[in-house]
Amino acid sequence: MTDSPTPASDVPSPRRRAGDPASAVVARLAVLRTRITALVERRRAGDPTAADPLRGLYLSDEAIRHHLRRPGDGDPPPLADDGSPEPTEGPSPAGEPPRADDRLPRLAQRLGLTELDTAALLIALAPDLDRGFEPLYGYLNDDVSRRRATIGLVLDVCGLPATHAAARDRFHPTAPLSALGLLIVEEPERPFLSRSLRAPDRLAAHLLGDEAPDAALDGHLRPLPASPAAADAGDGGPLAHRLAEHLDAAPLTVYLREHREGEGLLCAATALRAAGYGALHYTPVPVGHTDGHEPGGEGGAGHGDHAAHAAERHGAAPHGPVRELLREARLRGCGIVVSELPGRPGPLIRALSVRDVPVLFTGARPYDPQWSDRDPLVLDVERLPSGGVEVWSAALGIDPADDPGFDLAATVAPYRIGGERIHRAARSALALAALEGTPLAAGHLKRAARQLSASGLEQHARRIRPAVGWDDLVLPDEPLDQLRELARRARHRDRVLGEWRLSAGGGRGHGVLALFAGESGTGKTLSAEVVAADLGLDLYVVQLSSIVDKYVGETEKNLERIFTEADRTDAVLLFDEADAVFGKRSEVKDSHDRYANMESAYLLQRLEAFDGIALLTTNLRANIDDAFTRRLDLVVDFPFPDAGQRLALWRRILVHVPCEEGIDPGSCAREFELAGGSIRSAVVTAAYAAADRGEPVTGADLLAGARREYRKAGRLVLDEVSW
């Protein structure tokens, strides 16, 4: 690209000027006015009706005789091979020599326009830029009401005969001026030479230095990461730089399939910038609208499909103002990045498959050859590594050698984000710290990063914002060490499985999978919440009732939606009572067994390709299929607490409860064999009794609560047990 591209961050942008393009247009109009004036004087010299104030409103006998005597305006100058006029007396309508801030010749060079094309644009634009041209055009058109340029007027000004085939062809609908959206030939019912010419307002604004995008694109254009810091932060991967080399040679239409949201946009922005292009980030469906599909949906024809097909049949641009988008890209010398594709993107891909503008589509769906017969170049975006400490330090404005007051590396390790998302998270974290009036802390970073990972998982899972820590766990050393190992695996999986290439291969993902096995109330769900809190992630508890369906294949579809959403979200996924869907496969005796085994086979395959963090809990480990166990990274057994652990649980749960002085739950811990969940329920029962009296919790309250939990479990309560 020879022209300076418009930065992607300027879309949409405030109005700004580079140099003074408007003065260059004014200079060209002055030259054109000289040419028009000479043509008007030439016409007036032999026109007996020139002084008639009603000329152009009616035809007098004298005017008719004049037209009968005048077959033409004289012999035109000779023509060049391409239909452009050879040099004549006086300057050409386009004006010369071009100035450095003159955008018209640069636009003509970039789009391959001829001198006649350039002159036609300027002649058509003149009345929109200078009202003084209107009466002159009315006179030359022999109709005071027709104050715009016509095809015949352009040919007259350029000294071309009306019968020149090459010149007439420049106004054909398939010629560059019309095809590129730069010139509109109106009134097709009129004779060819009398048809009015109109240049879009956006073209006039661009030539004057106005970079505000076309109003038709309002709601469709969004900013892309464009600052050098944002680009260097994510780098875009080797693919972006290889793609840039090809874009530098010739524009391409590319489909970038991304594994994680944002990777395709970063790759596209990096490639366009490296190739010397600006970028227009286009979303076919404006903010707050829908095309009739669920996000990411692939199947079935919906309302959006019928609308797209109807638009195509009637010649309308499918899925938004595509014509205006292409014109904007051509005016600025930009590439186009399209994200959030509609359910059926075929019409959009066909409409944007042009040879002079690079167009990069991004999406998570695999490319379907049925979408379009104009296949783009299909590329898979590499998994981009998460941003390192240096990137986060730069985004936060911290010197990597300085101590921010917390472990920055450990804080940001669980988040698989890069590029502009790191800068967005950093800005949000700094804003949170400023709002609270405190120095930046790990908690601010975690909250900001979680905000960027807000997902659609809440449709199928219950969201838990972890508010616990390692001190809330009362477990033996072995399961506690395994839980800490689980957190370490989640933090460093990209390095170990990706950079160090220790993945098992075969399309396996970089996910972390663990099974928590133990009796009810032994702390499995609480442990999952503690791990999520340590990683700074939200915990999503999958509601099995919302995914298990009696219809064949529906359960797998529901699970696929959950896994797909979890893959693109930084969160911990918890399948409580997992043996309901991860149970053992059985011998096939009827169709029910066969379909149940199909569900298990699907889950086995999907878990291997999973990239997130998934935890399974079960009360009966023996119910889990051995094939699932083999694919797990960790199996953590939660033993029933002994007397010492039960006492620690009683004391831990009573920390924030107002109790009478000298209370000691040791008797309850020794005499009642309760798991942690039951102990918490006993304390809650005691607390309600004390709150009703308006007094602190007593030993008798704790004893009553423990006895109730024993009875709930169907166990014998000994009367001699007392406080």
XYZ file of C-alpha atoms in Angstrom:
723
model
C 0.000 0.000 0.000
C 1.365 3.379 -0.959
C -1.135 5.531 0.901
C -1.034 6.051 4.612
C -3.749 3.855 6.103
C -6.311 5.098 8.519
C -5.623 3.534 11.940
C -8.183 0.967 13.024
C -8.615 2.763 16.316
C -10.089 5.687 14.336
C -13.221 3.678 13.445
C -15.523 5.313 14.202
C -13.482 8.476 14.713
C -14.001 12.162 15.303
C -13.672 14.377 12.263
C -10.044 15.217 11.572
C -7.942 16.580 8.737
C -4.509 15.640 7.481
C -2.895 18.660 5.828
C -5.628 20.646 4.070
C -7.467 18.403 1.572
C -10.300 20.931 1.310
C -8.028 23.593 -0.207
C -6.892 21.078 -2.844
C -10.543 20.463 -3.817
C -11.169 24.215 -3.968
C -8.209 24.589 -6.325
C -9.590 21.867 -8.582
C -13.026 23.525 -8.598
C -11.434 26.799 -9.669
C -9.875 25.069 -12.671
C -13.175 23.353 -13.446
C -15.035 26.668 -13.219
C -12.685 28.091 -15.863
C -13.489 25.182 -18.137
C -17.244 25.433 -17.522
C -17.198 29.193 -18.082
C -15.412 28.733 -21.413
C -18.005 26.148 -22.473
C -20.881 28.429 -21.461
C -19.389 31.371 -23.398
C -18.958 29.145 -26.422
C -22.606 28.127 -26.260
C -23.794 31.705 -25.741
C -21.869 32.965 -28.765
C -24.236 31.285 -31.208
C -27.377 31.026 -29.053
C -30.020 33.674 -29.827
C -31.928 32.716 -26.650
C -28.971 33.172 -24.304
C -30.362 36.419 -22.873
C -33.915 35.094 -22.497
C -34.717 34.944 -18.738
C -37.105 32.040 -19.400
C -34.560 30.043 -21.362
C -34.803 26.364 -20.450
C -38.465 26.599 -19.437
C -39.913 26.571 -22.963
C -38.822 26.308 -26.600
C -39.491 29.366 -28.734
C -39.522 29.263 -32.542
C -36.129 30.973 -32.591
C -34.706 28.378 -30.198
C -36.039 25.545 -32.344
C -34.477 27.044 -35.498
C -31.184 27.420 -33.600
C -31.195 23.748 -32.558
C -32.015 22.657 -36.104
C -29.038 24.615 -37.428
C -26.648 23.239 -34.728
C -25.813 19.540 -35.186
C -23.042 19.810 -32.607
C -20.664 22.136 -30.857
C -17.851 21.754 -33.329
C -15.147 19.192 -33.759
C -13.918 17.764 -30.448
C -10.216 17.304 -29.774
C -8.577 13.991 -30.650
C -8.921 11.064 -28.201
C -6.426 8.780 -26.496
C -6.745 5.010 -26.773
C -8.455 4.705 -23.370
C -11.135 7.246 -24.228
C -9.505 10.128 -22.365
C -9.068 13.450 -24.164
C -5.687 14.429 -25.444
C -4.272 17.673 -24.048
C -6.328 20.645 -25.240
C -6.287 24.357 -24.810
C -6.432 25.115 -21.139
C -6.196 22.755 -18.167
C -8.074 19.471 -17.856
C -11.197 19.451 -15.637
C -9.394 17.427 -12.978
C -6.768 20.101 -12.547
C -3.018 19.631 -12.386
C -0.436 19.275 -11.079
C -1.765 17.308 -8.048
C -0.900 18.556 -4.586
C 0.484 16.408 -1.791
C -2.752 16.769 0.211
C -4.992 16.205 -2.832
C -6.935 13.007 -2.231
C -8.571 12.703 -5.641
C -5.504 11.555 -7.639
C -4.477 9.180 -4.855
C -7.957 7.668 -4.889
C -7.845 7.358 -8.689
C -4.466 5.640 -8.584
C -5.545 3.218 -5.866
C -8.774 2.256 -7.646
C -7.411 2.282 -11.214
C -9.616 5.147 -12.453
C -8.974 6.827 -15.804
C -8.642 10.577 -16.330
C -12.215 10.633 -17.637
C -13.426 8.882 -14.472
C -11.648 11.416 -12.291
C -13.033 14.321 -14.278
C -16.571 12.887 -14.119
C -16.328 12.616 -10.335
C -15.205 16.207 -9.968
C -17.879 17.507 -12.362
C -20.598 15.535 -10.537
C -19.368 16.767 -7.136
C -19.082 20.449 -8.088
C -22.697 21.534 -7.314
C -22.451 19.847 -3.875
C -19.311 21.816 -3.069
C -20.027 25.162 -4.754
C -23.554 26.466 -5.407
C -22.209 28.682 -8.186
C -22.091 25.658 -10.493
C -25.855 25.073 -10.332
C -27.025 27.843 -12.709
C -24.156 27.054 -15.087
C -25.165 23.404 -15.220
C -28.813 24.452 -15.711
C -27.802 26.540 -18.710
C -25.650 23.785 -20.248
C -28.465 21.258 -19.716
C -30.964 23.588 -21.443
C -33.191 23.205 -18.390
C -32.920 25.550 -15.413
C -34.464 22.890 -13.152
C -31.743 20.341 -13.945
C -28.875 21.715 -11.881
C -26.790 18.552 -11.604
C -24.304 17.195 -14.066
C -25.474 14.825 -16.769
C -23.587 12.319 -18.862
C -23.830 14.643 -21.862
C -22.489 17.573 -19.832
C -19.467 15.555 -18.679
C -18.666 14.554 -22.256
C -19.024 18.161 -23.411
C -16.744 19.497 -20.681
C -14.137 16.852 -21.474
C -14.366 17.548 -25.205
C -15.619 14.071 -26.072
C -18.247 13.252 -28.727
C -21.497 11.760 -27.532
C -20.966 8.807 -29.860
C -17.633 7.677 -28.431
C -18.244 4.088 -27.255
C -15.314 3.903 -24.813
C -16.367 7.141 -23.105
C -20.011 6.074 -22.830
C -18.943 2.746 -21.360
C -17.432 4.518 -18.315
C -21.000 5.244 -17.159
C -22.226 1.671 -17.461
C -23.468 0.036 -14.199
C -20.567 -2.426 -14.317
C -17.932 0.250 -14.961
C -15.640 1.185 -12.042
C -17.408 4.415 -11.112
C -20.773 2.745 -10.537
C -19.476 -0.650 -9.434
C -17.275 0.913 -6.744
C -20.129 3.075 -5.463
C -18.432 6.357 -6.398
C -20.970 7.647 -8.916
C -24.717 7.133 -9.136
C -26.353 7.383 -12.573
C -29.945 8.386 -11.928
C -33.124 8.544 -14.000
C -32.597 5.441 -16.178
C -35.864 6.203 -17.991
C -34.310 9.326 -19.577
C -32.187 9.321 -22.729
C -28.612 8.269 -21.978
C -27.032 11.717 -22.313
C -29.707 13.364 -20.141
C -29.284 11.055 -17.148
C -28.229 12.885 -13.990
C -25.016 12.076 -12.171
C -24.698 12.210 -8.408
C -21.675 11.475 -6.234
C -22.364 10.149 -2.710
C -22.058 12.638 0.121
C -19.445 10.384 1.717
C -17.134 10.845 -1.290
C -17.360 14.619 -1.014
C -16.693 14.445 2.732
C -13.665 12.213 2.195
C -12.131 14.531 -0.409
C -12.596 17.441 2.016
C -10.737 15.551 4.760
C -13.704 14.300 6.801
C -13.082 10.757 8.107
C -16.426 10.209 9.860
C -17.783 6.935 8.405
C -20.928 6.743 6.323
C -24.063 7.172 8.433
C -25.412 3.886 7.031
C -22.622 2.091 8.915
C -23.686 3.461 12.285
C -23.933 0.559 14.730
C -22.017 -1.779 12.433
C -18.458 -0.525 12.977
C -16.538 -1.265 16.153
C -12.970 -0.458 17.181
C -10.205 -3.019 16.830
C -6.995 -3.256 18.876
C -4.823 -0.846 16.966
C -2.287 0.783 19.240
C 1.268 -0.542 18.816
C 1.298 -1.630 22.441
C -1.846 -3.680 22.000
C -0.525 -5.275 18.849
C 2.837 -6.171 20.315
C 1.159 -7.552 23.412
C -0.639 -10.299 21.593
C 1.636 -10.389 18.537
C -1.081 -12.288 16.691
C 1.157 -15.338 16.267
C 3.227 -16.470 13.261
C 0.069 -16.883 11.172
C -0.612 -13.138 11.296
C 2.811 -12.309 9.900
C 2.626 -14.928 7.147
C -0.792 -13.611 6.210
C 0.541 -10.049 6.154
C 3.116 -11.018 3.520
C 0.363 -12.290 1.220
C -1.873 -9.270 1.878
C 1.027 -7.009 1.018
C 1.254 -8.672 -2.402
C -2.475 -8.766 -3.212
C -5.801 -8.421 -1.356
C -7.325 -11.683 -0.139
C -10.631 -12.931 1.224
C -9.841 -15.034 4.307
C -11.851 -16.978 6.878
C -10.030 -17.187 10.222
C -11.438 -19.867 12.484
C -10.667 -18.995 16.075
C -10.571 -21.379 19.020
C -11.133 -18.658 21.581
C -13.023 -15.403 21.257
C -10.777 -12.516 20.279
C -7.954 -14.584 18.768
C -9.233 -14.150 15.220
C -9.703 -10.392 15.624
C -6.193 -10.003 17.016
C -4.704 -12.062 14.181
C -6.640 -10.087 11.547
C -5.742 -6.698 13.012
C -2.071 -7.633 13.274
C -1.943 -8.948 9.699
C -3.620 -5.884 8.208
C -1.426 -3.497 10.159
C 1.743 -5.330 9.167
C 0.644 -5.210 5.509
C 0.139 -1.444 5.677
C -3.660 -1.389 5.831
C -6.000 0.252 8.262
C -8.909 -1.883 9.438
C -12.684 -1.518 9.526
C -14.222 -3.917 12.051
C -17.691 -4.723 10.728
C -20.456 -6.618 12.508
C -23.366 -7.506 10.183
C -26.003 -7.218 12.914
C -25.975 -3.848 14.720
C -25.753 -3.706 18.505
C -29.114 -4.481 20.094
C -30.494 -6.336 17.048
C -30.702 -9.963 16.057
C -30.811 -11.765 12.755
C -33.168 -14.427 14.039
C -30.500 -16.899 15.151
C -29.008 -17.888 18.414
C -25.372 -16.837 18.594
C -23.242 -19.381 16.848
C -26.218 -21.349 15.580
C -25.665 -23.382 12.456
C -28.729 -25.409 11.839
C -32.117 -24.767 10.332
C -33.483 -21.858 8.420
C -34.778 -19.129 10.642
C -36.245 -15.705 10.139
C -32.760 -14.313 9.431
C -32.246 -16.852 6.621
C -35.490 -15.921 4.870
C -34.701 -12.225 5.216
C -31.249 -12.756 3.717
C -32.606 -14.760 0.783
C -35.366 -12.219 0.152
C -32.838 -9.385 0.173
C -30.657 -11.269 -2.270
C -33.562 -11.944 -4.643
C -34.475 -8.269 -4.731
C -30.900 -7.118 -5.219
C -30.514 -5.673 -1.729
C -27.287 -5.983 0.216
C -27.554 -8.939 2.621
C -26.892 -8.458 6.314
C -26.268 -4.744 6.403
C -24.940 -1.878 4.263
C -22.303 -3.882 2.386
C -22.064 -1.413 -0.507
C -21.333 1.472 1.859
C -18.818 -0.678 3.748
C -16.840 -1.501 0.612
C -16.898 2.119 -0.477
C -15.616 3.207 2.946
C -12.778 0.692 2.753
C -11.840 1.862 -0.749
C -11.885 5.519 0.217
C -9.620 4.935 3.194
C -7.454 2.223 1.696
C -8.481 -0.115 4.531
C -9.099 -3.810 4.929
C -12.308 -5.198 6.418
C -12.573 -7.517 9.408
C -15.988 -9.181 9.818
C -16.970 -10.855 13.076
C -20.202 -12.180 14.614
C -21.277 -13.795 11.366
C -25.002 -14.381 10.795
C -26.498 -17.868 10.864
C -26.107 -18.216 7.094
C -23.125 -16.092 6.103
C -23.119 -17.176 2.446
C -24.750 -14.017 0.989
C -22.433 -11.837 3.038
C -19.324 -13.738 1.944
C -20.369 -13.514 -1.692
C -21.094 -9.784 -1.423
C -17.717 -9.047 0.176
C -15.634 -11.297 -2.079
C -13.984 -8.520 -4.117
C -10.536 -8.315 -5.632
C -9.452 -4.859 -4.525
C -10.211 -4.932 -0.773
C -8.793 -7.469 1.726
C -11.647 -8.988 3.746
C -10.999 -11.194 6.785
C -13.913 -13.085 8.350
C -13.508 -14.436 11.885
C -15.626 -16.984 13.709
C -15.566 -20.110 15.846
C -17.568 -22.270 13.443
C -15.827 -24.498 10.899
C -16.099 -23.202 7.356
C -18.946 -24.799 5.424
C -18.447 -25.065 1.619
C -22.214 -24.706 1.252
C -22.009 -21.125 2.467
C -20.622 -19.778 -0.778
C -19.275 -20.887 -4.132
C -16.581 -18.222 -3.734
C -14.449 -19.969 -1.182
C -12.200 -17.725 0.895
C -8.797 -18.836 2.109
C -9.636 -20.856 5.251
C -7.080 -20.748 8.092
C -7.119 -21.963 11.689
C -5.837 -19.384 14.158
C -3.167 -20.808 16.441
C -3.799 -20.955 20.147
C -2.244 -17.731 21.363
C -0.300 -17.922 24.617
C -1.605 -15.909 27.517
C 0.051 -12.576 28.131
C 3.169 -12.766 30.276
C 4.081 -10.662 33.269
C 5.893 -8.159 31.034
C 2.742 -7.552 29.005
C 0.597 -7.089 32.094
C 3.225 -4.807 33.641
C 3.260 -2.637 30.527
C -0.527 -2.468 30.444
C -0.633 -1.491 34.135
C 2.182 1.024 33.759
C 4.370 -0.885 36.222
C 8.096 -1.419 35.862
C 8.632 -5.226 35.805
C 11.530 -4.743 38.216
C 9.290 -3.022 40.781
C 7.265 -4.849 43.410
C 3.535 -4.064 42.942
C 2.778 -5.374 46.411
C 1.426 -8.757 45.278
C 2.526 -11.700 43.142
C 1.621 -10.446 39.680
C 2.738 -13.630 37.893
C 0.591 -15.894 40.068
C -2.373 -13.520 39.813
C -2.544 -13.365 36.009
C -1.447 -16.957 35.243
C -4.975 -18.503 35.195
C -6.301 -16.058 32.591
C -5.982 -17.084 28.945
C -6.317 -13.629 27.479
C -3.947 -11.581 25.404
C -3.598 -8.514 23.235
C -6.180 -5.795 23.704
C -8.049 -7.786 26.363
C -5.077 -7.452 28.694
C -5.166 -3.680 28.245
C -8.916 -3.629 28.856
C -8.516 -5.672 32.030
C -5.669 -3.422 33.184
C -7.753 -0.283 32.632
C -10.674 -1.772 34.565
C -8.413 -2.877 37.438
C -6.838 0.579 37.734
C -10.308 2.159 37.658
C -11.502 -0.158 40.457
C -8.470 0.713 42.577
C -9.026 4.434 41.977
C -12.710 4.107 42.900
C -11.842 2.433 46.185
C -8.994 4.861 46.847
C -6.499 2.058 47.459
C -3.324 0.879 45.716
C -3.724 -1.680 42.973
C -4.134 -5.178 44.438
C -4.528 -8.719 43.161
C -8.257 -8.553 43.867
C -8.701 -5.661 41.447
C -7.006 -7.597 38.658
C -9.071 -10.717 39.337
C -12.348 -8.800 39.290
C -11.439 -7.042 36.047
C -10.336 -10.262 34.336
C -13.502 -12.090 35.467
C -15.581 -9.296 34.008
C -14.046 -9.935 30.585
C -14.944 -13.621 30.914
C -18.652 -13.059 31.516
C -20.278 -15.841 29.555
C -23.495 -17.488 28.520
C -22.901 -20.397 30.889
C -25.550 -19.045 33.242
C -28.206 -20.395 30.872
C -27.199 -23.925 31.836
C -25.272 -23.547 35.103
C -25.527 -21.765 38.423
C -22.896 -19.100 38.875
C -21.034 -18.832 42.174
C -18.773 -15.911 43.002
C -16.241 -17.596 45.306
C -15.928 -15.950 48.717
C -13.862 -18.597 50.525
C -10.193 -19.470 50.871
C -7.838 -22.257 51.832
C -8.397 -21.508 55.541
C -12.021 -22.560 55.140
C -11.007 -26.142 54.296
C -10.564 -28.706 57.029
C -9.044 -31.709 55.260
C -6.204 -34.205 55.749
C -2.855 -33.293 54.193
C -3.137 -35.621 51.178
C -6.378 -34.270 49.629
C -5.320 -30.734 50.532
C -2.030 -31.182 48.657
C -3.916 -32.572 45.669
C -6.187 -29.533 45.590
C -3.168 -27.219 45.579
C -1.689 -29.288 42.752
C -4.943 -28.865 40.850
C -4.604 -25.069 41.125
C -0.990 -25.294 39.926
C -2.025 -27.330 36.893
C -4.676 -24.770 36.001
C -2.158 -21.921 36.209
C 0.641 -23.485 34.180
C -1.191 -25.722 31.673
C -0.440 -23.494 28.672
C 3.279 -23.582 29.424
C 3.533 -27.299 30.227
C 1.132 -28.652 27.589
C 1.703 -25.972 24.977
C 5.186 -24.439 25.110
C 6.824 -27.593 26.494
C 4.756 -29.768 24.102
C 3.715 -32.321 26.720
C 0.193 -32.643 25.378
C -0.762 -36.207 24.492
C -1.640 -35.179 20.920
C -4.534 -36.580 18.951
C -6.438 -33.300 19.131
C -6.466 -33.298 22.924
C -7.124 -29.988 24.598
C -5.269 -28.190 27.349
C -7.996 -28.707 29.914
C -7.658 -29.688 33.566
C -10.018 -32.432 34.745
C -10.446 -33.734 38.285
C -12.842 -35.988 40.178
C -13.844 -35.279 43.781
C -15.137 -38.471 45.426
C -16.508 -38.799 48.916
C -19.616 -38.993 51.031
C -22.140 -36.196 51.046
C -21.034 -33.216 53.115
C -17.318 -34.002 53.109
C -16.390 -30.722 51.376
C -16.322 -31.511 47.657
C -18.296 -28.481 46.468
C -16.582 -26.217 48.983
C -13.192 -27.398 47.712
C -14.203 -26.585 44.138
C -15.150 -23.087 45.272
C -11.817 -22.681 47.083
C -9.876 -23.714 43.951
C -11.886 -21.268 41.832
C -11.267 -18.490 44.376
C -7.525 -19.221 44.420
C -7.441 -18.952 40.620
C -9.566 -15.813 40.598
C -12.284 -17.472 38.504
C -16.025 -17.887 38.795
C -17.482 -21.313 39.583
C -20.353 -22.616 37.453
C -22.311 -25.536 38.880
C -23.980 -27.425 36.034
C -27.651 -28.105 36.624
C -28.019 -31.679 35.378
C -31.792 -31.288 35.281
C -31.368 -28.645 32.581
C -29.208 -30.781 30.307
C -30.563 -34.327 30.607
C -33.338 -34.762 28.066
C -35.596 -37.720 27.324
C -35.257 -37.207 23.574
C -32.416 -38.955 21.800
C -29.449 -36.699 21.090
C -30.739 -33.679 23.030
C -28.583 -34.372 26.090
C -25.448 -34.377 23.934
C -26.495 -31.084 22.320
C -27.014 -29.480 25.711
C -23.645 -30.706 26.939
C -21.959 -29.453 23.765
C -23.330 -25.957 24.377
C -21.901 -26.030 27.887
C -18.484 -27.303 26.827
C -18.271 -24.853 23.925
C -19.098 -21.913 26.164
C -16.707 -23.124 28.875
C -13.909 -23.441 26.304
C -14.094 -19.720 25.577
C -14.540 -18.641 29.183
C -12.095 -18.410 32.050
C -14.155 -20.254 34.646
C -14.303 -23.482 36.659
C -17.029 -25.900 35.565
C -18.468 -28.181 38.263
C -20.569 -31.258 37.441
C -22.201 -32.062 40.773
C -23.416 -35.650 41.192
C -21.536 -36.441 37.997
C -22.387 -40.142 37.978
C -25.769 -39.103 36.511
C -24.081 -38.380 33.164
C -20.625 -39.942 33.586
C -21.847 -43.325 34.748
C -20.541 -46.703 33.641
C -21.476 -48.083 30.265
C -23.487 -51.271 30.406
C -24.173 -54.255 28.223
C -26.606 -53.370 25.474
C -29.881 -55.185 26.071
C -32.283 -52.716 24.500
C -32.328 -49.366 22.719
C -32.159 -47.457 26.012
C -28.805 -49.023 26.842
C -27.478 -48.235 23.387
C -28.415 -44.557 23.583
C -27.063 -44.276 27.132
C -23.747 -45.698 25.944
C -23.746 -43.207 23.077
C -23.963 -40.367 25.589
C -21.005 -41.762 27.499
C -18.979 -42.175 24.300
C -19.696 -38.568 23.343
C -18.581 -37.337 26.762
C -15.358 -39.318 26.564
C -14.471 -37.702 23.244
C -15.531 -34.220 24.321
C -13.537 -34.280 27.539
C -10.361 -35.057 25.605
C -10.804 -31.933 23.462
C -11.827 -29.704 26.386
C -9.677 -26.635 27.047
C -11.197 -25.428 30.301
C -11.241 -26.524 33.930
C -13.850 -29.151 34.782
C -14.439 -30.740 38.180
C -16.679 -33.770 38.753
C -18.118 -34.743 42.120
C -19.662 -38.063 43.117
C -20.722 -39.805 46.280
C -19.949 -43.199 44.763
C -16.669 -43.345 42.900
C -17.403 -46.896 41.783
C -20.259 -45.559 39.638
C -17.912 -43.549 37.409
C -16.855 -45.304 34.207
C -13.204 -46.389 34.242
C -12.692 -44.744 30.845
C -13.533 -41.377 32.408
C -11.162 -41.999 35.292
C -8.277 -42.610 32.886
C -8.808 -39.203 31.309
C -8.775 -37.350 34.634
C -5.721 -35.435 35.802
C -6.515 -35.940 39.470
C -8.850 -38.041 41.596
C -9.230 -36.523 45.063
C -10.776 -38.702 47.758
C -12.555 -36.835 50.540
C -12.553 -39.036 53.680
C -15.153 -38.832 56.387
C -13.725 -36.537 59.116
C -12.385 -38.076 62.305
C -13.009 -36.638 65.766
C -10.150 -34.115 65.534
C -11.267 -32.874 62.131
C -14.867 -32.676 63.291
C -13.816 -30.462 66.213
C -11.878 -28.232 63.823
C -14.967 -28.000 61.620
C -17.214 -27.043 64.554
C -14.818 -24.308 65.615
C -14.290 -23.030 62.093
C -18.010 -22.736 61.400
C -18.620 -20.976 64.757
C -15.964 -18.289 64.128
C -18.454 -15.560 63.181
C -21.367 -16.787 65.334
C -22.009 -15.008 68.698
C -21.663 -17.736 71.367
C -21.904 -17.719 75.145
C -18.602 -17.456 76.965
C -16.727 -20.702 77.497
C -18.656 -22.721 74.934
C -16.755 -25.773 73.695
C -18.155 -27.992 70.910
C -15.791 -30.832 71.800
C -18.588 -33.013 73.180
C -20.588 -32.743 69.951
C -17.491 -33.468 67.873
C -16.748 -36.649 69.859
C -20.247 -38.026 70.168
C -21.798 -37.111 66.811
C -20.147 -38.490 63.681
C -21.203 -35.780 61.267
C -19.614 -34.611 58.029
C -18.823 -30.958 57.437
C -22.090 -30.240 55.639
C -24.136 -31.715 58.477
C -22.115 -29.805 61.080
C -22.849 -26.564 59.247
C -26.561 -27.444 59.211
C -26.450 -28.148 62.952
C -24.852 -24.765 63.639
C -27.462 -23.033 61.449
C -30.253 -24.716 63.464
C -28.632 -23.576 66.700
C -28.157 -20.035 65.387
C -31.842 -19.693 64.469
C -32.869 -20.836 67.951
C -30.522 -18.296 69.575
C -31.609 -15.496 67.237
C -35.232 -16.112 68.132
C -34.388 -15.669 71.857
C -32.163 -12.693 71.163
C -29.271 -14.384 72.971
C -25.898 -15.920 72.013
C -25.700 -19.550 70.940
C -25.425 -21.950 73.874
C -24.105 -25.461 74.197
C -27.666 -26.739 74.435
C -28.445 -25.111 71.071
C -25.499 -26.909 69.456
C -26.551 -30.197 71.009
C -30.110 -29.796 69.732
C -28.817 -29.030 66.257
C -26.515 -32.059 66.258
C -29.320 -34.344 67.398
C -31.573 -33.069 64.625
C -28.918 -33.853 61.993
C -28.535 -37.352 63.452
C -32.268 -37.943 63.207
C -32.342 -36.605 59.620
C -29.753 -39.224 58.753
C -31.915 -41.931 60.359
C -29.391 -42.636 63.074
C -29.980 -43.418 66.738
C -29.626 -40.505 69.173
C -28.318 -41.439 72.637
C -30.237 -39.703 75.430
C -27.234 -39.638 77.750
C -25.376 -37.333 75.442
C -25.452 -33.877 77.012
C -23.507 -30.676 76.956
